[in-house]
Amino acid sequence: MPGVPESQLKKQATQAKIAAESKTAQLTAKAKKKSDKKEFIVSAEKYAAEYAATEKAAIDARRAAKANGGFYVPAEPKVALVIRITGIIGVSPKAKKVMQLFRIRQIHNATFVRLNEATIRMLRLIEPYVAYGIPSRKTIENLVYKRGFGKINKQRIPIAHNSVIEEGLGEFGIKCAADLIHEVITCGPNFKQANNFIWPFKLTSPRGGFSRKTKMLHYLEGGESGNRGEEINKMVKKML
Amino acid sequence: MAAVRPLITVHSASGAPLPDASIPLPAVLTAPLRCDIVQSVFRDISKNNRQAYSVNIHAGKMPSAKSWGTGRAVARIPRVGGGGTSRSGQGAFGNMCRGGRMFAPTKTWRKWHRRVNVTLKKYAVASAIAASAVPSLVMARGHRIGDVPEVPLVVEDSAVSGSKKTSQAKDVLTAIGAYADVEKAAASKIIRAGKGKARNRRFSMRRGPLVVYAGGNDQERAFRNLPGVELCEVSRLSLIQLAPGGHMGRFVVWTAGAMASLETIYGASGKRIPIPAMTNADLGRIINSDEVQSVVKPALRPPQKRLRKKNAITNIKALEMLDPHAASLRRKSAAAQAASKTKRDAQRASN
């Protein structure tokens, strides 16, 4: 009776090896999924405690200052959210360059910007073209949840799962959405990488319209442009 | 090539295989089957027995026609001069004129013949001989070889040289199962379509078996009148007969002497057998061999399919994938809201 041809035996052997490898890969993936979930819950709770603690500390400091008759000076904001509110026609070259550097090349694009002396001066150059302010934690969360896309291999990949964040920022210890949001809001040591990973948010035009006299004026003059501090969160809610 | 050659049985004139007369397969029957070379060489070679044709060199240029020029309310074509006949004043010389010279009169010095490299011609013949040993190719060419006991079909020498009458030749072919092809040729004889029927090519017919013998050509007499049958001495096999129409795989009936002499004609001191480009043409085996697979890069994986973005603000399953802690909080608050709502409804109902 003729035996099994050598080529068939070889093929069977390679197929069996592939099957075994895929099985082990499946098991490790499953185990990782389980351990990841635990890890993410733990870190999220840790961050929640941290946010509560900072808030409480600020409140306590303010109360103590009032009691002592002194002044409580809150910390300078570390991160701003910058939204471009004008088109690309007729932009002056310096402002054009600055907006390119901030990655807000398109109308209603928004990015986080670390606030230091240099970037504050840059924001002054682009004031007539952008609206910016200090985003709250909820705003940052909502932006990532609804409009969050990451830059992986130069491609714009939706942050639909924590694996996307791990793929992009795993080497910096940022593995889940909570880690990413924490890094942005506290402007941590890897803020540059975390912010660059986040593709510029593509927001919609504000529902209900720009409510002021004209976009072109500064917010303080009754327009929309420039620094509006905490009010930016209301604006983002309309543009999310 | 292969060190051990398969044996070809020699059949007697009555069709029975002769027990100790087997011939080992000659090397030329394992030559590479290059249908492209056969086709192009056949095409060029079949141009070489053409006769020139052309129109008369003076056709349409005889009259001394001259254009009347403008101003006479006629076209400016040269017109035949003179008078007294209806021909005078008629247009001449142009291809559009009645009785004028044709466009681009055909010339005898057209290039009728094609030269083919001698090596290519030899390559083609070797390929065509090899193709005649492949039954599928012979069947594909259209020969009726269903009853033939073996391909290549070898018959003892006396079957061909000993046949003196056509009836004997017919019996021999019937005994070895080759007569079906002859019948096919006979049945296909029709008056040719086209002008060829009036130019000494009245009938057209399929080709039958080619009988190849060794020795003198007075062996041809018995077989030559059978429809479709052609005969050829083994030392002067021609591509026109081995691959009619440029299609390899003519049905060949060899005599034992002819088959044996193929080994000397295409032997060490004879004609060269072409070398195939690949010694091992089994691509599947090569690709799956250990030597290749051990150095081959891993197969490309299709690009990873990304999950579609769902709004984690409204979609709790999407939130689960991004922040399980927040998702559990949202679930708890939703449950608490539902519980308090039922409590309120119960209170209102009881009021």
XYZ file of C-alpha atoms in Angstrom, chain A residues 24 34 42 53 86 93 106 118 120 133 137 169 215 217 232:
15
model
C -0.836 29.632 22.599
C -8.121 39.790 31.861
C -6.886 49.993 39.539
C -7.089 65.029 46.376
C -11.102 80.762 10.847
C 2.690 83.956 7.338
C -8.014 73.179 9.274
C 7.306 80.160 24.495
C 2.096 81.625 25.284
C -8.829 78.198 27.003
C -11.192 66.966 32.868
C 2.137 54.847 23.788
C -15.904 85.887 15.197
C -13.179 90.303 17.464
C -13.794 77.129 26.343
